[in-house]
Amino acid sequence: MSSAADQQPPLSHALRLALESDCANGVEDVLRERRPEDLAALRSLVSVDPTIKPSHRQSAVYLLGRWPDPDSAALIRDVMRRLDERERINAVDSLGRLGNDEARYGSHGGNARPLSRCAAFRGLCPGAAARPRRAGEVGRDGGVGPGGLCPRLSRPCP
Amino acid sequence: MATLSVRTIAASCLGRQPPVSLKRDVFGVYGSNPQARSLRAQLDLAQTKPFIRVALVTVRPTGSTEGAYVNLQRDLDSANQVWQQECGVWIYCVDSIVAVTDAFGANGILDQNGCPLGIQDDPTAEEDALFDLGRGRGADVVCYFIAGSSNPALAGCAAYPEGRRGFWVMFGSSQWMFAHELTHVIGLNPHPNQDPEVPDNDQDNLMWPTPGAITNPPPDLRDVQCGRIHDDDGLESC
């Protein structure tokens, strides 16, 4: 049986260096260059396959959220539920930056369910109640009063 | 050379007025990293070598009872070791504070935009709030020890809003991360693969993009990198 690592496109030296970098400036080069082969390689790393280093997966998710190609959203959505909480924050942040319908709703046919930062927050914090939205205030889910306002992702679970 | 008193050197070289604390005002020590520290050597350093003033801020979420970052003195001493050995420049820590704030939520995770080298043109509200902390303490460069940013694989960043130089380092980072980020800020030194003056494969170098994987520590800095540090407007001399 082949692993995800066997199937993934080879990583260029520059991309490997960026993925190994723990200084945030190191991943900027990838976004500056935006090579199509790097995009393909990054997408192959968005998997919970144990042969993929978690730090590579995290940086791939981070980079895909900052790479203006909305097709990555489905990949991130698919893997998100199997990430730990700390990685999920990263995934939600990336989906929020992609901000397209796939990031927000996903492919659920006629039964689309919003997956905004707010929804993800509630997923992380079961039972969390949104605070009341003030008149005219726009929530992170794009909604405008008088419904609930998405709490900030980094707020404590109530 | 005439013998000057500690008080005179602290005042004339470091701008410290009595009462003077040897530990804090002369050595710039604000944490625990036990080692022998020579007063004579420190006074000589203050009189003869250029230095940069740095303030430290440990960021904790509201309700936290934890104090300053436990490794801050180790990181500062490591940076001083590299800068003094390689470039003849020292780092003077002028203050260290703990900022307890809800600005970054309960987990203290920073909402970070990209991390360009130097000025961040598009800081998030949280970056803006972070780089407001620790100002007015006598240093134009501030280091923030924080819980991290959205990507847990990234442990430091030296992109700062214009006019507020500084950088952040994640708790638990390599002992060289502080020095690495500081050297991004002072002299705008890039990583080797972005620096035409440094070989791409120089993994002994402080600016290697993964400071925890630097080979043959303590890390090196090349003359050209030291030259950029020396040219920084923030450097002072007695």
CSV table of C-alpha atoms in Angstrom, one decimal:
chain,number,residue,atom,x,y,z
A,1,MET,CA,0.0,0.0,0.0
A,2,SER,CA,1.4,3.4,-0.9
A,3,SER,CA,1.5,6.3,1.5
A,4,ALA,CA,0.7,9.9,0.8
A,5,ALA,CA,4.4,10.6,0.9
A,6,ASP,CA,5.0,8.1,-2.0
A,7,GLN,CA,2.3,9.8,-4.1
A,8,GLN,CA,3.3,13.4,-3.5
A,9,PRO,CA,5.1,15.4,-6.1
A,10,PRO,CA,8.8,16.0,-5.3
A,11,LEU,CA,9.5,19.1,-3.1
A,12,SER,CA,11.9,21.6,-4.7
A,13,HIS,CA,14.9,22.5,-2.6
A,14,ALA,CA,13.4,26.0,-2.1
A,15,LEU,CA,10.1,24.7,-1.0
A,16,ARG,CA,11.7,22.1,1.4
A,17,LEU,CA,13.8,24.9,2.9
A,18,ALA,CA,10.6,27.0,3.4
A,19,LEU,CA,8.7,24.1,5.0
A,20,GLU,CA,11.5,23.5,7.4
A,21,SER,CA,11.8,27.1,8.3
A,22,ASP,CA,10.5,28.1,11.7
A,23,CYS,CA,11.2,31.8,11.1
A,24,ALA,CA,8.0,33.1,9.5
A,25,ASN,CA,10.0,35.1,7.0
A,26,GLY,CA,11.2,31.8,5.5
A,27,VAL,CA,7.9,30.9,4.0
A,28,GLU,CA,7.4,34.3,2.3
A,29,ASP,CA,9.7,33.3,-0.6
A,30,VAL,CA,7.2,30.6,-1.6
A,31,LEU,CA,4.4,33.1,-1.8
A,32,ARG,CA,6.5,35.6,-3.7
A,33,GLU,CA,7.5,33.1,-6.3
A,34,ARG,CA,4.1,31.2,-6.6
A,35,ARG,CA,5.4,28.4,-8.7
A,36,PRO,CA,2.7,26.1,-10.0
A,37,GLU,CA,4.7,23.0,-9.0
A,38,ASP,CA,4.9,24.3,-5.4
A,39,LEU,CA,1.1,24.7,-5.3
A,40,ALA,CA,0.7,21.1,-6.3
A,41,ALA,CA,3.3,19.9,-3.8
A,42,LEU,CA,1.6,22.0,-1.0
A,43,ARG,CA,-1.8,20.5,-1.8
A,44,SER,CA,-0.3,17.0,-1.5
A,45,LEU,CA,0.9,17.8,2.0
A,46,VAL,CA,-2.6,18.6,3.2
A,47,SER,CA,-3.3,15.2,4.5
A,48,VAL,CA,-3.3,13.5,7.9
A,49,ASP,CA,-1.2,10.6,6.5
A,50,PRO,CA,1.3,9.8,9.3
A,51,THR,CA,4.2,9.9,6.7
A,52,ILE,CA,3.7,13.6,6.4
A,53,LYS,CA,5.4,15.7,9.0
A,54,PRO,CA,2.9,17.7,11.0
A,55,SER,CA,5.0,20.9,10.6
A,56,HIS,CA,5.0,20.5,6.8
A,57,ARG,CA,1.2,20.0,6.9
A,58,GLN,CA,0.8,23.1,9.1
A,59,SER,CA,3.0,25.3,6.8
A,60,ALA,CA,1.2,23.9,3.7
A,61,VAL,CA,-2.2,24.9,5.2
A,62,TYR,CA,-0.8,28.3,6.1
A,63,LEU,CA,0.6,28.9,2.7
A,64,LEU,CA,-2.4,27.7,0.8
A,65,GLY,CA,-4.5,30.1,2.8
A,66,ARG,CA,-2.3,32.9,1.5
A,67,TRP,CA,-2.1,31.7,-2.1
A,68,PRO,CA,-5.0,33.2,-4.0
A,69,ASP,CA,-6.3,29.9,-5.5
A,70,PRO,CA,-9.7,29.1,-4.0
A,71,ASP,CA,-9.5,25.4,-5.1
A,72,SER,CA,-7.4,24.7,-2.0
A,73,ALA,CA,-10.4,25.4,0.3
A,74,ALA,CA,-12.0,21.9,-0.2
A,75,LEU,CA,-8.7,20.2,0.7
A,76,ILE,CA,-8.4,22.1,3.9
A,77,ARG,CA,-12.0,21.6,4.8
A,78,ASP,CA,-11.7,17.9,4.3
A,79,VAL,CA,-8.7,17.5,6.5
A,80,MET,CA,-9.8,20.0,9.2
A,81,ARG,CA,-11.9,17.8,11.3
A,82,ARG,CA,-9.1,15.4,11.8
A,83,LEU,CA,-6.6,18.0,13.0
A,84,ASP,CA,-5.9,18.8,16.6
A,85,GLU,CA,-7.2,22.0,18.0
A,86,ARG,CA,-4.0,24.0,17.6
A,87,GLU,CA,-3.7,23.0,13.9
A,88,ARG,CA,-7.4,23.6,13.4
A,89,ILE,CA,-6.9,27.3,14.3
A,90,ASN,CA,-4.4,27.5,11.5
A,91,ALA,CA,-6.9,25.8,9.1
A,92,VAL,CA,-9.7,28.1,10.0
A,93,ASP,CA,-7.5,31.1,9.6
A,94,SER,CA,-6.5,29.9,6.1
A,95,LEU,CA,-10.1,29.2,5.1
A,96,GLY,CA,-11.0,32.7,6.4
A,97,ARG,CA,-8.4,34.2,4.1
A,98,LEU,CA,-9.5,32.2,1.1
A,99,GLY,CA,-13.0,33.4,1.9
A,100,ASN,CA,-14.8,31.8,-1.1
A,101,ASP,CA,-18.0,29.8,-1.0
A,102,GLU,CA,-16.0,26.5,-0.8
A,103,ALA,CA,-14.3,27.8,2.3
A,104,ARG,CA,-17.6,28.9,3.8
A,105,TYR,CA,-20.1,26.3,2.6
A,106,GLY,CA,-18.3,23.4,1.1
A,107,SER,CA,-20.0,21.0,-1.3
A,108,HIS,CA,-23.1,19.7,0.3
A,109,GLY,CA,-25.4,19.8,-2.6
A,110,GLY,CA,-28.6,21.6,-1.7
A,111,ASN,CA,-27.9,21.3,2.0
A,112,ALA,CA,-25.1,23.9,2.3
A,113,ARG,CA,-24.0,24.6,5.8
A,114,PRO,CA,-21.9,27.7,6.5
A,115,LEU,CA,-18.4,27.0,7.8
A,116,SER,CA,-17.2,30.4,8.8
A,117,ARG,CA,-14.7,31.2,11.5
A,118,CYS,CA,-17.7,31.4,13.7
A,119,ALA,CA,-18.9,28.0,12.9
A,120,ALA,CA,-15.5,26.6,13.4
A,121,PHE,CA,-15.3,28.3,16.7
A,122,ARG,CA,-18.5,26.6,17.8
A,123,GLY,CA,-17.1,23.3,16.6
A,124,LEU,CA,-14.1,23.8,18.8
A,125,CYS,CA,-16.2,25.0,21.7
A,126,PRO,CA,-19.4,22.9,21.8
A,127,GLY,CA,-22.3,24.8,23.3
A,128,ALA,CA,-20.6,28.1,22.9
A,129,ALA,CA,-23.1,30.9,22.5
A,130,ALA,CA,-22.5,33.8,20.3
A,131,ARG,CA,-22.8,37.2,22.0
A,132,PRO,CA,-25.6,39.5,20.8
A,133,ARG,CA,-24.7,41.5,17.7
A,134,ARG,CA,-25.1,45.2,18.0
A,135,ALA,CA,-27.2,47.0,15.4
A,136,GLY,CA,-25.3,47.4,12.2
A,137,GLU,CA,-22.3,45.4,13.4
A,138,VAL,CA,-20.9,42.9,10.9
A,139,GLY,CA,-19.9,39.5,12.2
A,140,ARG,CA,-16.9,37.6,10.9
A,141,ASP,CA,-19.4,35.3,9.2
A,142,GLY,CA,-20.5,38.3,7.1
A,143,GLY,CA,-23.9,38.5,8.9
A,144,VAL,CA,-25.3,41.8,10.1
A,145,GLY,CA,-27.4,42.3,13.3
A,146,PRO,CA,-29.6,41.4,15.0
A,147,GLY,CA,-28.4,37.8,15.1
A,148,GLY,CA,-25.5,36.4,17.1
A,149,LEU,CA,-22.0,37.8,16.4
A,150,CYS,CA,-19.3,35.3,15.9
A,151,PRO,CA,-16.9,35.4,18.8
A,152,ARG,CA,-13.3,35.8,17.9
A,153,LEU,CA,-11.6,32.6,17.2
A,154,SER,CA,-9.1,33.2,19.9
A,155,ARG,CA,-11.6,34.0,22.6
A,156,PRO,CA,-12.1,31.5,25.4
A,157,CYS,CA,-14.9,28.9,25.1
A,158,PRO,CA,-17.7,30.4,27.2
B,1,MET,CA,43.2,55.3,30.9
B,2,ALA,CA,41.7,56.9,34.0
B,3,THR,CA,39.7,54.7,36.3
B,4,LEU,CA,36.0,55.7,36.2
B,5,SER,CA,33.4,54.7,38.8
B,6,VAL,CA,30.6,52.3,38.0
B,7,ARG,CA,28.2,55.2,38.6
B,8,THR,CA,30.0,57.4,36.1
B,9,ILE,CA,30.0,54.8,33.4
B,10,ALA,CA,26.4,53.9,34.0
B,11,ALA,CA,25.5,57.5,33.7
B,12,SER,CA,27.7,58.6,30.8
B,13,CYS,CA,27.6,55.5,28.7
B,14,LEU,CA,24.2,53.9,29.5
B,15,GLY,CA,22.2,56.9,30.6
B,16,ARG,CA,21.4,55.4,34.0
B,17,GLN,CA,21.0,57.7,37.0
B,18,PRO,CA,21.4,56.7,40.7
B,19,PRO,CA,20.3,54.6,42.3
B,20,VAL,CA,22.0,52.1,40.0
B,21,SER,CA,21.3,48.4,40.1
B,22,LEU,CA,24.4,46.5,39.0
B,23,LYS,CA,22.3,43.6,37.8
B,24,ARG,CA,19.7,45.4,35.8
B,25,ASP,CA,21.2,48.8,34.9
B,26,VAL,CA,24.8,47.7,34.3
B,27,PHE,CA,24.6,44.1,33.1
B,28,GLY,CA,21.0,44.4,31.7
B,29,VAL,CA,20.1,41.1,33.3
B,30,TYR,CA,16.3,40.6,33.9
B,31,GLY,CA,16.0,36.8,34.2
B,32,SER,CA,17.7,33.7,35.4
B,33,ASN,CA,20.6,32.1,33.4
B,34,PRO,CA,23.2,31.4,36.0
B,35,GLN,CA,26.8,32.1,34.8
B,36,ALA,CA,29.8,34.1,36.0
B,37,ARG,CA,29.5,37.7,34.9
B,38,SER,CA,32.5,40.0,35.2
B,39,LEU,CA,31.8,43.6,36.2
B,40,ARG,CA,35.2,44.7,34.9
B,41,ALA,CA,34.4,43.1,31.5
B,42,GLN,CA,30.9,44.6,31.4
B,43,LEU,CA,32.2,48.1,32.2
B,44,ASP,CA,34.9,47.7,29.5
B,45,LEU,CA,32.2,46.6,27.1
B,46,ALA,CA,30.0,49.6,27.9
B,47,GLN,CA,32.9,52.0,27.3
B,48,THR,CA,34.4,50.5,24.2
B,49,LYS,CA,31.9,48.6,22.1
B,50,PRO,CA,28.8,49.8,20.3
B,51,PHE,CA,25.4,48.5,21.5
B,52,ILE,CA,21.7,48.4,20.8
B,53,ARG,CA,19.1,48.9,23.4
B,54,VAL,CA,16.3,46.3,23.6
B,55,ALA,CA,13.3,46.0,25.8
B,56,LEU,CA,11.6,42.6,26.5
B,57,VAL,CA,7.8,42.0,26.8
B,58,THR,CA,6.3,38.7,27.9
B,59,VAL,CA,2.7,38.6,26.7
B,60,ARG,CA,0.2,36.6,28.9
B,61,PRO,CA,-3.5,36.3,28.5
B,62,THR,CA,-5.8,37.8,31.0
B,63,GLY,CA,-6.1,35.7,34.1
B,64,SER,CA,-2.6,34.2,33.7
B,65,THR,CA,-0.5,34.2,36.8
B,66,GLU,CA,2.7,33.2,34.9
B,67,GLY,CA,5.5,35.7,35.0
B,68,ALA,CA,8.2,36.6,32.6
B,69,TYR,CA,9.2,34.0,30.0
B,70,VAL,CA,11.5,31.5,31.7
B,71,ASN,CA,14.1,31.5,28.9
B,72,LEU,CA,14.4,35.2,28.2
B,73,GLN,CA,17.8,35.6,29.9
B,74,ARG,CA,19.1,32.4,28.1
B,75,ASP,CA,18.0,33.9,24.8
B,76,LEU,CA,19.5,37.3,25.5
B,77,ASP,CA,22.8,35.8,26.7
B,78,SER,CA,22.9,33.6,23.5
B,79,ALA,CA,22.4,36.7,21.3
B,80,ASN,CA,25.1,38.6,23.2
B,81,GLN,CA,27.5,35.7,22.8
B,82,VAL,CA,27.1,35.7,19.0
B,83,TRP,CA,27.0,39.4,18.4
B,84,GLN,CA,30.0,40.1,20.7
B,85,GLN,CA,32.1,37.3,19.2
B,86,GLU,CA,31.2,37.8,15.6
B,87,CYS,CA,30.6,41.6,15.3
B,88,GLY,CA,32.0,43.3,18.4
B,89,VAL,CA,28.5,44.7,19.2
B,90,TRP,CA,26.5,44.0,22.4
B,91,ILE,CA,22.9,44.0,23.3
B,92,TYR,CA,21.8,46.1,26.3
B,93,CYS,CA,18.5,45.0,27.7
B,94,VAL,CA,16.9,48.1,29.3
B,95,ASP,CA,13.8,46.6,30.8
B,96,SER,CA,11.6,43.5,30.9
B,97,ILE,CA,7.9,43.6,31.6
B,98,VAL,CA,5.0,41.2,31.6
B,99,ALA,CA,1.9,42.4,29.7
B,100,VAL,CA,-1.3,40.7,30.8
B,101,THR,CA,-3.9,41.4,28.1
B,102,ASP,CA,-6.9,40.0,26.4
B,103,ALA,CA,-5.9,41.6,23.1
B,104,PHE,CA,-4.9,38.2,21.7
B,105,GLY,CA,-7.7,36.1,23.2
B,106,ALA,CA,-7.5,33.5,25.9
B,107,ASN,CA,-4.8,31.5,24.2
B,108,GLY,CA,-2.6,34.5,23.2
B,109,ILE,CA,-2.3,33.4,19.6
B,110,LEU,CA,-1.4,36.3,17.4
B,111,ASP,CA,-3.4,37.0,14.2
B,112,GLN,CA,-0.5,37.5,11.8
B,113,ASN,CA,-0.5,38.6,8.3
B,114,GLY,CA,2.6,37.8,6.2
B,115,CYS,CA,6.1,38.2,7.6
B,116,PRO,CA,8.1,40.4,5.3
B,117,LEU,CA,11.6,41.5,6.2
B,118,GLY,CA,11.3,44.8,8.0
B,119,ILE,CA,8.2,47.0,7.8
B,120,GLN,CA,4.8,45.3,7.8
B,121,ASP,CA,2.7,47.4,5.5
B,122,ASP,CA,-0.5,45.6,6.4
B,123,PRO,CA,-0.5,44.7,10.1
B,124,THR,CA,-3.6,43.1,11.5
B,125,ALA,CA,-5.3,44.8,14.5
B,126,GLU,CA,-3.5,42.3,16.8
B,127,GLU,CA,-0.1,43.0,15.3
B,128,ASP,CA,-0.8,46.6,15.7
B,129,ALA,CA,-1.8,46.0,19.4
B,130,LEU,CA,1.3,43.9,20.0
B,131,PHE,CA,3.8,46.4,18.7
B,132,ASP,CA,2.3,49.1,20.9
B,133,LEU,CA,3.4,47.2,24.0
B,134,GLY,CA,6.6,48.0,25.7
B,135,ARG,CA,7.1,51.4,24.1
B,136,GLY,CA,8.6,54.3,26.0
B,137,ARG,CA,11.0,52.2,28.1
B,138,GLY,CA,14.1,53.5,26.6
B,139,ALA,CA,14.6,51.2,23.6
B,140,ASP,CA,13.3,51.5,20.1
B,141,VAL,CA,13.5,47.8,19.5
B,142,VAL,CA,11.2,45.6,21.5
B,143,CYS,CA,11.1,41.8,21.6
B,144,TYR,CA,7.8,40.1,22.4
B,145,PHE,CA,7.7,36.6,23.8
B,146,ILE,CA,4.3,35.2,22.9
B,147,ALA,CA,2.4,31.9,22.6
B,148,GLY,CA,2.7,32.0,18.8
B,149,SER,CA,0.7,32.8,15.7
B,150,SER,CA,-1.9,30.9,13.7
B,151,ASN,CA,0.7,28.5,12.2
B,152,PRO,CA,2.2,26.6,15.1
B,153,ALA,CA,5.2,25.6,12.9
B,154,LEU,CA,6.4,29.2,12.9
B,155,ALA,CA,8.3,30.3,15.9
B,156,GLY,CA,9.4,33.9,15.2
B,157,CYS,CA,8.8,36.9,13.0
B,158,ALA,CA,10.6,40.2,12.5
B,159,ALA,CA,7.9,42.2,10.6
B,160,TYR,CA,6.9,45.3,12.4
B,161,PRO,CA,4.5,48.3,11.8
B,162,GLU,CA,6.4,51.3,10.6
B,163,GLY,CA,8.0,53.3,13.4
B,164,ARG,CA,7.8,50.5,16.0
B,165,ARG,CA,10.8,48.2,15.4
B,166,GLY,CA,10.5,44.8,17.0
B,167,PHE,CA,10.0,41.1,16.6
B,168,TRP,CA,8.2,38.2,18.3
B,169,VAL,CA,9.5,34.9,19.5
B,170,MET,CA,7.3,32.0,20.4
B,171,PHE,CA,7.7,30.4,23.9
B,172,GLY,CA,9.8,27.3,23.8
B,173,SER,CA,11.8,28.3,20.7
B,174,SER,CA,15.4,27.5,20.0
B,175,GLN,CA,17.9,29.5,22.0
B,176,TRP,CA,19.1,31.2,18.8
B,177,MET,CA,15.6,32.4,17.6
B,178,PHE,CA,15.9,35.7,19.6
B,179,ALA,CA,19.3,36.5,18.1
B,180,HIS,CA,18.1,35.4,14.6
B,181,GLU,CA,15.0,37.7,14.7
B,182,LEU,CA,17.0,40.6,16.2
B,183,THR,CA,19.5,40.3,13.4
B,184,HIS,CA,16.6,40.5,10.9
B,185,VAL,CA,15.6,43.8,12.5
B,186,ILE,CA,19.0,45.3,13.0
B,187,GLY,CA,20.6,45.6,9.6
B,188,LEU,CA,17.7,43.9,7.8
B,189,ASN,CA,19.8,40.8,7.3
B,190,PRO,CA,17.9,38.2,5.2
B,191,HIS,CA,18.1,34.4,5.2
B,192,PRO,CA,21.2,33.0,3.3
B,193,ASN,CA,19.1,31.9,0.3
B,194,GLN,CA,17.9,35.6,-0.1
B,195,ASP,CA,21.3,37.1,0.6
B,196,PRO,CA,23.6,37.4,-2.4
B,197,GLU,CA,26.6,37.8,0.0
B,198,VAL,CA,26.0,34.6,2.0
B,199,PRO,CA,26.2,31.1,0.5
B,200,ASP,CA,22.8,29.4,0.3
B,201,ASN,CA,24.1,26.4,2.2
B,202,ASP,CA,25.7,28.2,5.1
B,203,GLN,CA,23.9,26.3,7.9
B,204,ASP,CA,26.4,27.5,10.5
B,205,ASN,CA,25.0,31.0,10.0
B,206,LEU,CA,22.7,32.7,12.5
B,207,MET,CA,20.4,33.6,9.7
B,208,TRP,CA,19.7,30.0,8.7
B,209,PRO,CA,15.9,29.9,8.4
B,210,THR,CA,15.6,27.1,11.1
B,211,PRO,CA,17.7,28.5,14.0
B,212,GLY,CA,17.2,25.2,16.0
B,213,ALA,CA,19.0,23.3,13.2
B,214,ILE,CA,22.1,25.6,13.0
B,215,THR,CA,25.2,23.4,12.8
B,216,ASN,CA,28.4,23.9,14.8
B,217,PRO,CA,27.0,26.4,17.4
B,218,PRO,CA,27.4,29.1,18.4
B,219,PRO,CA,26.3,30.4,15.0
B,220,ASP,CA,28.4,32.6,12.7
B,221,LEU,CA,27.9,35.9,11.2
B,222,ARG,CA,29.9,37.1,8.2
B,223,ASP,CA,31.6,40.4,7.9
B,224,VAL,CA,29.0,41.7,5.5
B,225,GLN,CA,26.2,40.8,8.0
B,226,CYS,CA,28.1,42.5,10.8
B,227,GLY,CA,28.6,45.5,8.6
B,228,ARG,CA,24.9,45.9,8.2
B,229,ILE,CA,24.5,45.7,12.0
B,230,HIS,CA,27.2,48.3,12.5
B,231,ASP,CA,25.4,50.6,10.0
B,232,ASP,CA,22.1,50.5,11.8
B,233,ASP,CA,21.0,53.9,13.1
B,234,GLY,CA,19.9,52.4,16.4
B,235,LEU,CA,23.5,51.6,17.5
B,236,GLU,CA,25.0,53.7,20.3
B,237,SER,CA,28.5,54.2,21.6
B,238,CYS,CA,29.9,55.6,24.8
